[in-house]
PDB file of C-alpha atoms and ligand atoms in Angstrom:
ATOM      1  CA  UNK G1338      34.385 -48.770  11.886  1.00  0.00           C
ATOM      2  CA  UNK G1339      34.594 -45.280  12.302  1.00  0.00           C
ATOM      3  CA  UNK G1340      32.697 -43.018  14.961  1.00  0.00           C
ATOM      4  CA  UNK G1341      31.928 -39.656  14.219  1.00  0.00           C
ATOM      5  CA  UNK G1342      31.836 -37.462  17.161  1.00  0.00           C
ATOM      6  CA  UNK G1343      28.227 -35.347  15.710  1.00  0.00           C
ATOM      7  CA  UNK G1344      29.911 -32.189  18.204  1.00  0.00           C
ATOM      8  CA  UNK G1345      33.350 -32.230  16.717  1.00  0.00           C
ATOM      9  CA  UNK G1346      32.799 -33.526  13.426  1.00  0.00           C
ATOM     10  CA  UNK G1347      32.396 -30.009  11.502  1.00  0.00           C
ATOM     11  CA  UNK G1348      35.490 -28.672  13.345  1.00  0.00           C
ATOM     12  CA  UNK G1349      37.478 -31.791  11.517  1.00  0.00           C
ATOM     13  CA  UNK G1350      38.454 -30.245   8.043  1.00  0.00           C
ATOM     14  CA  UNK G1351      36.125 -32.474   5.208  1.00  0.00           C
ATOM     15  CA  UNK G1352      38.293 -33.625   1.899  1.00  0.00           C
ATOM     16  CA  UNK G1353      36.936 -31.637  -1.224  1.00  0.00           C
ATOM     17  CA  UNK G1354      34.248 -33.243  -2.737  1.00  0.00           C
ATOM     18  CA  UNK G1355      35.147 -35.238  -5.776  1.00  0.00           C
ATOM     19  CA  UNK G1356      32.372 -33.692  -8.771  1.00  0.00           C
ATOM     20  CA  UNK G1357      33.352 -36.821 -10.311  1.00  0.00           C
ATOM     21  CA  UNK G1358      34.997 -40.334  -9.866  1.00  0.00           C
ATOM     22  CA  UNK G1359      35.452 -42.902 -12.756  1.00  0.00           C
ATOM     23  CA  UNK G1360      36.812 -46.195 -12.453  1.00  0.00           C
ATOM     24  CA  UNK G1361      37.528 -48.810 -14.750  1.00  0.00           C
ATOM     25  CA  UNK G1362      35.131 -47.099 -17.528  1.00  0.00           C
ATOM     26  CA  UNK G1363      35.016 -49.228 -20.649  1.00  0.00           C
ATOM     27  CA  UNK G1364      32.815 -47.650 -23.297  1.00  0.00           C
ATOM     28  CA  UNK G1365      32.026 -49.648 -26.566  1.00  0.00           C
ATOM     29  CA  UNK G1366      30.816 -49.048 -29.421  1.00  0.00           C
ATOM     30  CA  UNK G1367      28.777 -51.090 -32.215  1.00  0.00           C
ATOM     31  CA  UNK G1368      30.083 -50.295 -35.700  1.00  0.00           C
ATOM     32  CA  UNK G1369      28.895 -52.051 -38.893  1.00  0.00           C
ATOM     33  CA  UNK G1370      29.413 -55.562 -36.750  1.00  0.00           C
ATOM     34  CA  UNK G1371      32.870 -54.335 -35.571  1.00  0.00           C
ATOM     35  CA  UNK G1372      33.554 -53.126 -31.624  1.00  0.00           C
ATOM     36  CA  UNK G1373      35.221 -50.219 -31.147  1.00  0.00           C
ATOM     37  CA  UNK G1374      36.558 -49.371 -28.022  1.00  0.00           C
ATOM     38  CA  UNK G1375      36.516 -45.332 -27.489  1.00  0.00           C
ATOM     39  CA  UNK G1376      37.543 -46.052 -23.617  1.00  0.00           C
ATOM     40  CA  UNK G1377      39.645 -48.778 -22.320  1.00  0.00           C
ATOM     41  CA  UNK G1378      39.338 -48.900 -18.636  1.00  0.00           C
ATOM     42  CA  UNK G1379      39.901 -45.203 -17.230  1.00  0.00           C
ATOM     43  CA  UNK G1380      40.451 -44.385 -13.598  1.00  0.00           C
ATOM     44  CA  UNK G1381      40.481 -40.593 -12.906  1.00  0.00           C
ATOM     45  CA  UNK G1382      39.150 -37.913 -10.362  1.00  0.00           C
ATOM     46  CA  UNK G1383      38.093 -34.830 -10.647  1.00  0.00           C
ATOM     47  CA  UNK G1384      37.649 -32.111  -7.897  1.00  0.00           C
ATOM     48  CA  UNK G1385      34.599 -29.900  -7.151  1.00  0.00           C
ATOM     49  CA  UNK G1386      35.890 -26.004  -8.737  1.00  0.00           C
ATOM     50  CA  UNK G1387      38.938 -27.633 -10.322  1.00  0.00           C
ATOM     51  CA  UNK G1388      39.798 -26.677 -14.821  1.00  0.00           C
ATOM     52  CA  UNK G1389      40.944 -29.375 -16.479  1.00  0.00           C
ATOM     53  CA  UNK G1390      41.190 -29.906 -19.794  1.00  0.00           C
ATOM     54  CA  UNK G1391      41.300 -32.575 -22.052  1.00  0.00           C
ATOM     55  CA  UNK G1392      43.550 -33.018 -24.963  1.00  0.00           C
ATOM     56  CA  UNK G1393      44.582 -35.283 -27.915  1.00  0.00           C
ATOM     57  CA  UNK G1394      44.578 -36.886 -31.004  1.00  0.00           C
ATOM     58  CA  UNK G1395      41.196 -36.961 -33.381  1.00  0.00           C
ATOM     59  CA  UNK G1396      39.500 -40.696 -32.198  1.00  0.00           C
ATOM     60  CA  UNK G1397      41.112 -40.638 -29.266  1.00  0.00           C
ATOM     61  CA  UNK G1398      38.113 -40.571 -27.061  1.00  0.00           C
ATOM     62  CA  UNK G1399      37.659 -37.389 -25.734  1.00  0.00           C
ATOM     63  CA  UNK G1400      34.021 -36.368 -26.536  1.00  0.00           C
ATOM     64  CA  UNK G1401      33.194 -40.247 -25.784  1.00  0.00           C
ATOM     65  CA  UNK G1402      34.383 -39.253 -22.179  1.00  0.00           C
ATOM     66  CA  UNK G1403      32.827 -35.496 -22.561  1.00  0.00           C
ATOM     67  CA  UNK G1404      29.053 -37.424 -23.304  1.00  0.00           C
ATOM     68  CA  UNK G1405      29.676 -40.133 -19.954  1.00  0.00           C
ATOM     69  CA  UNK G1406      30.517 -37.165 -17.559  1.00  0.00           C
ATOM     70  CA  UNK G1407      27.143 -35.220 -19.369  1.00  0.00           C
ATOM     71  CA  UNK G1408      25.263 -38.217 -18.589  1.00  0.00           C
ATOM     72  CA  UNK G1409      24.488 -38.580 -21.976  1.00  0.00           C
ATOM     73  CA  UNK G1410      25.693 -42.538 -22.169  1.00  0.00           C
ATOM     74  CA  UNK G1411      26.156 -44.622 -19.617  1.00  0.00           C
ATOM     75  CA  UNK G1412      29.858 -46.642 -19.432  1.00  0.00           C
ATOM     76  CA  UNK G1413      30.108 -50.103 -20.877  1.00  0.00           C
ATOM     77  CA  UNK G1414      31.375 -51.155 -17.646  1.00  0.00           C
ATOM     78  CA  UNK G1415      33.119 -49.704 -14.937  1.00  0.00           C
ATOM     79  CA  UNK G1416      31.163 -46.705 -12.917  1.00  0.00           C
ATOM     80  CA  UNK G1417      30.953 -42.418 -13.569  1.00  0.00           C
ATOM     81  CA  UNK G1418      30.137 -41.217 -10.409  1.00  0.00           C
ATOM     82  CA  UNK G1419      29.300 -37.877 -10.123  1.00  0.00           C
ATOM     83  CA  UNK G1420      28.636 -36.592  -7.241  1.00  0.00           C
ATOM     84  CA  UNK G1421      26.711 -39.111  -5.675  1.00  0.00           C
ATOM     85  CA  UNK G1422      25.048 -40.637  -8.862  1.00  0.00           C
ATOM     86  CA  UNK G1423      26.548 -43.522 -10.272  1.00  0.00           C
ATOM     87  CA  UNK G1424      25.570 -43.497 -14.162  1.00  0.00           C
ATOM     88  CA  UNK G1425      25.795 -47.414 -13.758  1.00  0.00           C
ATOM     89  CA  UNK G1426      23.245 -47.559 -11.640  1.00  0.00           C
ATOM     90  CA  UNK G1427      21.075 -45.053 -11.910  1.00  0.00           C
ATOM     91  CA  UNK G1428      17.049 -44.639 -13.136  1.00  0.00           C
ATOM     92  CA  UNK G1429      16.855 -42.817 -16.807  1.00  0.00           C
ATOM     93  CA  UNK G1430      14.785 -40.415 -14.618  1.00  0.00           C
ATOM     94  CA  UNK G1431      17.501 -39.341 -12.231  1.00  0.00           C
ATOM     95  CA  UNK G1432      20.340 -39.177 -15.153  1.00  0.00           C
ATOM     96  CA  UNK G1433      17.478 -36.819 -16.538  1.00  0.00           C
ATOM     97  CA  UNK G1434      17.460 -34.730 -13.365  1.00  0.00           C
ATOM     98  CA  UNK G1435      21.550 -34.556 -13.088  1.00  0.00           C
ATOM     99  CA  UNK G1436      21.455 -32.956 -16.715  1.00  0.00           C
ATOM    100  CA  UNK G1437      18.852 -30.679 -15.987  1.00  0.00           C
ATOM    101  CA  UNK G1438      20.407 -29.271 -12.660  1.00  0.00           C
ATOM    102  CA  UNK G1439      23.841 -30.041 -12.419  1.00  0.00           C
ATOM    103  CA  UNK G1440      25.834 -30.136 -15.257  1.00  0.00           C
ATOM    104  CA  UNK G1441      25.955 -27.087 -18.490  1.00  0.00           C
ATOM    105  CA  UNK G1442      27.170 -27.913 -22.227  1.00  0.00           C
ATOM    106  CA  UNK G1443      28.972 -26.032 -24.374  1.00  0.00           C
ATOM    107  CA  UNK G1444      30.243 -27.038 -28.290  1.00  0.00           C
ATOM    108  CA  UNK G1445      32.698 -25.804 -30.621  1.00  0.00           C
ATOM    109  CA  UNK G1446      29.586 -24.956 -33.328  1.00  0.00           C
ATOM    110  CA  UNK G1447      27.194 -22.752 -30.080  1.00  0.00           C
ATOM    111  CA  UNK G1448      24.301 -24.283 -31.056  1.00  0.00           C
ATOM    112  CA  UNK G1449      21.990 -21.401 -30.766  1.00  0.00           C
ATOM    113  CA  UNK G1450      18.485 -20.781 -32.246  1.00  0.00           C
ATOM    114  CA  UNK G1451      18.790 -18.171 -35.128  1.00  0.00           C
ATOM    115  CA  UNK G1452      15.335 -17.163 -34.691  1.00  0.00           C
ATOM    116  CA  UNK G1453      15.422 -16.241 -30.854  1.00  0.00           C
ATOM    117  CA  UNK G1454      17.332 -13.565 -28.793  1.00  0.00           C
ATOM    118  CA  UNK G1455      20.087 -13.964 -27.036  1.00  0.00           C
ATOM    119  CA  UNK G1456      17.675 -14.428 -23.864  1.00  0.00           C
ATOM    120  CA  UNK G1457      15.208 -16.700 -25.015  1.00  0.00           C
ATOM    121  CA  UNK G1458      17.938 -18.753 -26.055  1.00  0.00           C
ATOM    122  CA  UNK G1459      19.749 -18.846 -22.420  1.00  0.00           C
ATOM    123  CA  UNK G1460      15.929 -19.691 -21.010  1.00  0.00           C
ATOM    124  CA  UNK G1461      15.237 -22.178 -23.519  1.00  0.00           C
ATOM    125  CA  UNK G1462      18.204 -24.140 -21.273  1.00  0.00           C
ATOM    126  CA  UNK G1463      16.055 -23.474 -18.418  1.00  0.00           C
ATOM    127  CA  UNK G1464      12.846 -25.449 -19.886  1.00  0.00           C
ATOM    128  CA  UNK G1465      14.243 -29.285 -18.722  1.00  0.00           C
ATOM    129  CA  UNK G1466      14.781 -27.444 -14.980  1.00  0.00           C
ATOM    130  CA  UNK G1467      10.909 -26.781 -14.730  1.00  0.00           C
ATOM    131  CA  UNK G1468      10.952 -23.500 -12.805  1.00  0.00           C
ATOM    132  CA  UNK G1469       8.269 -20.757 -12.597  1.00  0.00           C
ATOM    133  CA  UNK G1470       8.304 -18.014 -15.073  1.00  0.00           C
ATOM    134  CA  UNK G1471      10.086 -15.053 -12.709  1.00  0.00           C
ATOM    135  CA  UNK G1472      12.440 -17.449 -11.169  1.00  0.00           C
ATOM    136  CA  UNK G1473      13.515 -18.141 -15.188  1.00  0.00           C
ATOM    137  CA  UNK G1474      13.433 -14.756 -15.708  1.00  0.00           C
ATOM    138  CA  UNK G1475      15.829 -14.052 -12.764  1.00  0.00           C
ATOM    139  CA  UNK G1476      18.194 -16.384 -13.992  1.00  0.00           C
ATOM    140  CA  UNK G1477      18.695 -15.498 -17.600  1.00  0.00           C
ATOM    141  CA  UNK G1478      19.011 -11.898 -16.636  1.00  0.00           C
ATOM    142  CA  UNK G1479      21.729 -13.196 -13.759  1.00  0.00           C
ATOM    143  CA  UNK G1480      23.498 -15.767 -16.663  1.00  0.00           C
ATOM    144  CA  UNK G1481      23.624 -12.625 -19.272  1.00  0.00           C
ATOM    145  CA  UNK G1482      24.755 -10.363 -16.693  1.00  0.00           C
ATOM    146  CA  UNK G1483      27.752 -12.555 -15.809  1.00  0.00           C
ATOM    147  CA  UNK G1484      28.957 -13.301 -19.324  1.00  0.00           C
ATOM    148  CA  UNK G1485      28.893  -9.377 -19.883  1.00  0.00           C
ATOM    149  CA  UNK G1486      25.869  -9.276 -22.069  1.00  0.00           C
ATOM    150  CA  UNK G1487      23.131  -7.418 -20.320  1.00  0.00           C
ATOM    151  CA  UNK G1488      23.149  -4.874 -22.778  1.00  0.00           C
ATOM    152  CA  UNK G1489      22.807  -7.896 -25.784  1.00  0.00           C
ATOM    153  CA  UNK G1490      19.677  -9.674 -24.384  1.00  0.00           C
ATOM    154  CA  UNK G1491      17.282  -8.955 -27.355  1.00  0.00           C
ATOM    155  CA  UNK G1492      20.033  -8.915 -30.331  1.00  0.00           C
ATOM    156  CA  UNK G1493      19.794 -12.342 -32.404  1.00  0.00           C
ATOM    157  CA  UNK G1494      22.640 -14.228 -33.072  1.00  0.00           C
ATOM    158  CA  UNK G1495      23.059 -12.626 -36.033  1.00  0.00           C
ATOM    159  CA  UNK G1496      23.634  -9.700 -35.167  1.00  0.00           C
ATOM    160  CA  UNK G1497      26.586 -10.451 -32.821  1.00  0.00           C
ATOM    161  CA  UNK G1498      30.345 -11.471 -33.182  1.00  0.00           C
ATOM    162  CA  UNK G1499      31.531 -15.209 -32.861  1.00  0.00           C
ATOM    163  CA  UNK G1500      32.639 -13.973 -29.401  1.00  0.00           C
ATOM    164  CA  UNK G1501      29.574 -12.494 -28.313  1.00  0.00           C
ATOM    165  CA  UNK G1502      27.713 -15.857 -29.638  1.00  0.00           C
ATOM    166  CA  UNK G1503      29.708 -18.705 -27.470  1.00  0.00           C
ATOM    167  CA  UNK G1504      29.185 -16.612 -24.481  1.00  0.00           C
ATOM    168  CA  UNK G1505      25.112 -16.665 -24.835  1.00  0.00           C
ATOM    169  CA  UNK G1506      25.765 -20.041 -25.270  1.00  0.00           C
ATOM    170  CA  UNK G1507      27.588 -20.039 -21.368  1.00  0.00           C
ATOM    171  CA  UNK G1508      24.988 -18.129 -20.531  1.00  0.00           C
ATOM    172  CA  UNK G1509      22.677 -20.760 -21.603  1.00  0.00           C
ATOM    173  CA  UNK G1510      24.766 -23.425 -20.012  1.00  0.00           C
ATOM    174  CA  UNK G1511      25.285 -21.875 -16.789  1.00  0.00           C
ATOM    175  CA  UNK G1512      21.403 -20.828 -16.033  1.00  0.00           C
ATOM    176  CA  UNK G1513      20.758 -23.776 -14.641  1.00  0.00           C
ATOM    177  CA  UNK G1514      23.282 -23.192 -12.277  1.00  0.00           C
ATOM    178  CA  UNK G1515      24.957 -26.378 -12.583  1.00  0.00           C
ATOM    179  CA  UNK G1516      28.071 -27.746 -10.741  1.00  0.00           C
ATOM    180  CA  UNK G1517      29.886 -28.744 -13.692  1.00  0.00           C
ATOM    181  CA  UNK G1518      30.694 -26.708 -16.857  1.00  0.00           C
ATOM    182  CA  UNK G1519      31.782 -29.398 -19.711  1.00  0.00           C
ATOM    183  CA  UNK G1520      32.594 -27.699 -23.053  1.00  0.00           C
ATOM    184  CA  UNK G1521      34.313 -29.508 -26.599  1.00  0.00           C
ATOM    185  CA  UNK G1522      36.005 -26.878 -28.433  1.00  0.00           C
ATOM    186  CA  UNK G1523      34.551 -24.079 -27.331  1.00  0.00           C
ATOM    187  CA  UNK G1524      37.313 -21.610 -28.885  1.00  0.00           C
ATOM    188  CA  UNK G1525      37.538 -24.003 -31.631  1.00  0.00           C
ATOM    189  CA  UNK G1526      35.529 -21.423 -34.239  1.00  0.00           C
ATOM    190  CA  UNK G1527      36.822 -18.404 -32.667  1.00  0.00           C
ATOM    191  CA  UNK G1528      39.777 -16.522 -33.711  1.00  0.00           C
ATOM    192  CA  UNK G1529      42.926 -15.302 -31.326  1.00  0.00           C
ATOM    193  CA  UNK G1530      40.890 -12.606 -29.632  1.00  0.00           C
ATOM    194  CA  UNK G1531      37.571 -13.464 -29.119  1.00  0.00           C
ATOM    195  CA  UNK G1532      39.633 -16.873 -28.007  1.00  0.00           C
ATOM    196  CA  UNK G1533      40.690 -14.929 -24.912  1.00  0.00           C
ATOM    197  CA  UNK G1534      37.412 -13.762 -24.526  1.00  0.00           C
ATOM    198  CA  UNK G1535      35.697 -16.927 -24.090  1.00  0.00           C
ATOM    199  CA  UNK G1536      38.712 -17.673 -21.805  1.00  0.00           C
ATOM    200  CA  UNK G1537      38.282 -14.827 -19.724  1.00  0.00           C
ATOM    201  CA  UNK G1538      34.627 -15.735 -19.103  1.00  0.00           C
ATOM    202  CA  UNK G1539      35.610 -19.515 -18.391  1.00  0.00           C
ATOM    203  CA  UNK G1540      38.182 -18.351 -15.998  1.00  0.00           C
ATOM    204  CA  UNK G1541      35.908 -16.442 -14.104  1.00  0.00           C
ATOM    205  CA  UNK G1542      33.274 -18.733 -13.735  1.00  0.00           C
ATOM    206  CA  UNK G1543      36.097 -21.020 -11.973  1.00  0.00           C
ATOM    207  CA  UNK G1544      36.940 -18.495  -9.304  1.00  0.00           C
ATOM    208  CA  UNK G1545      33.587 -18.730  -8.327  1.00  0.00           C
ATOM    209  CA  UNK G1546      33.343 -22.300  -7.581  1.00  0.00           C
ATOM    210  CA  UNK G1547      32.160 -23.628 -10.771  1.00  0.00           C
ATOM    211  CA  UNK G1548      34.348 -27.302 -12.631  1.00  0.00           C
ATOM    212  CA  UNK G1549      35.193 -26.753 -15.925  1.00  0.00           C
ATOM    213  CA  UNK G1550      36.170 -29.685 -18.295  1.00  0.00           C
ATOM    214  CA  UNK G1551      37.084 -28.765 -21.332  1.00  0.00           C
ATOM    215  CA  UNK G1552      38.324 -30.805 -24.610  1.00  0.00           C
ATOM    216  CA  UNK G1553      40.589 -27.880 -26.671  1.00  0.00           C
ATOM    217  CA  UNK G1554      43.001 -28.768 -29.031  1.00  0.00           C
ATOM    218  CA  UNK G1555      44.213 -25.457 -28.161  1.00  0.00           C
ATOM    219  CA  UNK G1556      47.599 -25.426 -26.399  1.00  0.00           C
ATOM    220  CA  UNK G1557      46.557 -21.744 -24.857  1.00  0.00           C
ATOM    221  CA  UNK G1558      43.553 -23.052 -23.877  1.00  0.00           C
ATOM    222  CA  UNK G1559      45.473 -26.024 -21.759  1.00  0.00           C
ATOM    223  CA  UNK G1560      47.849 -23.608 -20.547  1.00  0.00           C
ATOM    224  CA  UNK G1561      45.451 -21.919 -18.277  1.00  0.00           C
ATOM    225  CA  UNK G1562      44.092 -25.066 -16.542  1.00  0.00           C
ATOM    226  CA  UNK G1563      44.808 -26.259 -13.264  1.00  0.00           C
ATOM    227  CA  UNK G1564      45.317 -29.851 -14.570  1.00  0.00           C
ATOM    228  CA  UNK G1565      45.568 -31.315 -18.063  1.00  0.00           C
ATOM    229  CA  UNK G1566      44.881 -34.772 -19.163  1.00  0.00           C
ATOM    230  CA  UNK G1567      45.742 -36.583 -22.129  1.00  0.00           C
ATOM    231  CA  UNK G1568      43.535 -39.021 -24.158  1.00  0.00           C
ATOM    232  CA  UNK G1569      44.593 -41.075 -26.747  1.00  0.00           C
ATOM    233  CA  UNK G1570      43.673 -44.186 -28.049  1.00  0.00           C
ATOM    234  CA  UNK G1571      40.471 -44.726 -25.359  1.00  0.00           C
ATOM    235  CA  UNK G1572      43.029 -44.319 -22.232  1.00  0.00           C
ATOM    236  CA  UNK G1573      43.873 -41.138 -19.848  1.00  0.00           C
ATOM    237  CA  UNK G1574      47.135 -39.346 -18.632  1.00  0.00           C
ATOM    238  CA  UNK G1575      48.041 -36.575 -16.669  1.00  0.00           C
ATOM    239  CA  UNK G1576      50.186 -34.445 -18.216  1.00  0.00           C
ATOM    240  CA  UNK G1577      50.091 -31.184 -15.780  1.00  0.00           C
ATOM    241  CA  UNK G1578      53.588 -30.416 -15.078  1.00  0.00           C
TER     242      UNK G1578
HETATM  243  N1  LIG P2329      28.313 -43.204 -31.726  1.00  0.00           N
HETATM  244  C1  LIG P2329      29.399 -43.901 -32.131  1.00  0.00           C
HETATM  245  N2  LIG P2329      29.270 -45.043 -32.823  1.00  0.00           N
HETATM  246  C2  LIG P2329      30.349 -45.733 -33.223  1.00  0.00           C
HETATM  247  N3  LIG P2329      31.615 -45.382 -32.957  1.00  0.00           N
HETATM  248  C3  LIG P2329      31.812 -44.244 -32.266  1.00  0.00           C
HETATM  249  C4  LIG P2329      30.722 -43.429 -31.820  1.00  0.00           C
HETATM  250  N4  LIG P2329      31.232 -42.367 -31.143  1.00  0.00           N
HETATM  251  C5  LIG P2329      32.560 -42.497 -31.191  1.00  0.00           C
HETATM  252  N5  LIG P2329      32.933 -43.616 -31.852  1.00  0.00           N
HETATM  253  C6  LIG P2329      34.311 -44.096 -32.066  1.00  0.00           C
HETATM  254  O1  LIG P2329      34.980 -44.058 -30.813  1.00  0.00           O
HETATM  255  C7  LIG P2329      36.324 -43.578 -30.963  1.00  0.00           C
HETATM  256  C8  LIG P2329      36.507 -42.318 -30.115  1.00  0.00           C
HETATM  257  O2  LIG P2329      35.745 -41.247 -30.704  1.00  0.00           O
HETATM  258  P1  LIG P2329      35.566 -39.815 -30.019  1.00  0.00           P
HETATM  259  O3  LIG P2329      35.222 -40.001 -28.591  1.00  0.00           O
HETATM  260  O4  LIG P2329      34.631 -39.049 -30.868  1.00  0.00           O
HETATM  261  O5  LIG P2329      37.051 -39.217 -30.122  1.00  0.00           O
HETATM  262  P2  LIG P2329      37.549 -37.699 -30.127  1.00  0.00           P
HETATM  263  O6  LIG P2329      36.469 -36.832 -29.613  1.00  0.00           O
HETATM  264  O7  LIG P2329      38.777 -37.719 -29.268  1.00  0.00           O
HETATM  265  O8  LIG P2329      37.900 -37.381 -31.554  1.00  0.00           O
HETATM  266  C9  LIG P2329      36.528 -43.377 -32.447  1.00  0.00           C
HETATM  267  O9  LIG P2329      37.117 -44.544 -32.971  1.00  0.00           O
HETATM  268  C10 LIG P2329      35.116 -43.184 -32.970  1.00  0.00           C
HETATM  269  O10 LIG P2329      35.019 -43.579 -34.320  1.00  0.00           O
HETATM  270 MG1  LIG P2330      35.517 -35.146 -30.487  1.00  0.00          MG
END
């Protein structure tokens, strides 16, 4: 056993904190009476603030892995921790309350509402979060603001470039003010430039503190991480070099 000194123990230097720890994740899946297995028994960390992305062949089980670490499925077997919720474990009600808080989506296609600004869009990511109307206010203005669109709250998507589109959709993901950024393709509809864009934005958003985890089939994309992994056929590599 260990014994923490409570006077010296902030003066001893604390190991990052993981923002998530698999082991031995199995995830299955029922198909017409046949299993497939999308994960085969993965063991990987990931650090609080670090970029990884994740690459590989179609089927190979990256937006399987993408849905566990958005709490969207829980693993077959094995446990997602993240932070300290293990998915295994955990109540539907607190898996609700990670998503809501802690963790921001982005997808290749934006998934906005045609219908709604580029604002009520961002808040309609706030609604899970149950905050009061100015705090909501605060934050969409603050989200728009840091994706460089302050001056594009009340256009429609519509009305702005595929650029312009994916990064109200950050701003959407990143209202909440989550720990964890995970995003599948986001530059995957976007051509060379507004690529760089989204990139830019990303990058930024990492230098503050935020985790990115991003799926890209999009060797530029990987270049820029810290780390890369590899998935193919349901298991992991690391392939930063
Ligand atoms: N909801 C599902 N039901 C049945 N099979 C699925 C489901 N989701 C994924 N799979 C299967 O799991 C494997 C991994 O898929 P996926 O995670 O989507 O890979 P990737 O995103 O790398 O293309 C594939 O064989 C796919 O057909
Ligand atoms: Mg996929």
């Amino acid at each position: 056993m260990t014994v923490v000194d409570p006077a010296t123990a902030d003066a001893v230097a604390a190991p990052a904190p993981a923002a998530y720890r698999l082991t031995g994740v199995v995830k299955t899946y029922q198909q017409k009476g046949r299993i497939v297995k999308a994960l085969t028994g993965i063991d990987v960390e990931i650090a609080q603030g670090d970029f990884v992305t994740i690459q590989g062949p179609t089927g190979g089980g990256k937006s399987t892995l993408l849905q566990l670490l958005g709490a969207l499925e829980r693993p077959t077997a094995g446990h997602v921790v993240i932070g300290d919720t293990d998915l295994a474990t955990a109540s539907a009600g607190q898996l609700e309350r990670v998503r809501a808080t802690e963790i921001g989506f982005v997808f290749q296609g934006f998934n906005l509402i045609p219908t709604l600004t580029a604002a009520e869009n961002v808040d309609m990511g706030l609604e899970p979060a149950g905050l009061e109307a100015t705090e909501r206010a605060e934050r969409v203005r603050d989200a728009l603001e840091r994706v460089g669109l302050a001056d594009r709250a009340d256009h429609r998507p519509g009305e702005l470039s595929g650029g312009q589109q994916q990064r109200v959709a950050i701003a959407r993901a990143i209202a909440k003010r989550p720990r964890v950024l995970l995003a599948d393709e986001p530059t995957g509809n976007l051509d060379e430039h507004m690529r760089d864009e989204i990139l830019g934005v990303l990058e930024q958003l990492g230098a503050e503190g935020l985790t990115l985890v991003v799926v890209t089939h999009d060797s530029a994309v990987a270049r820029r991480a810290r780390r890369r992994l590899r998935l193919d056929r349901g298991s992991i590599r690391d392939i930063t070099r």
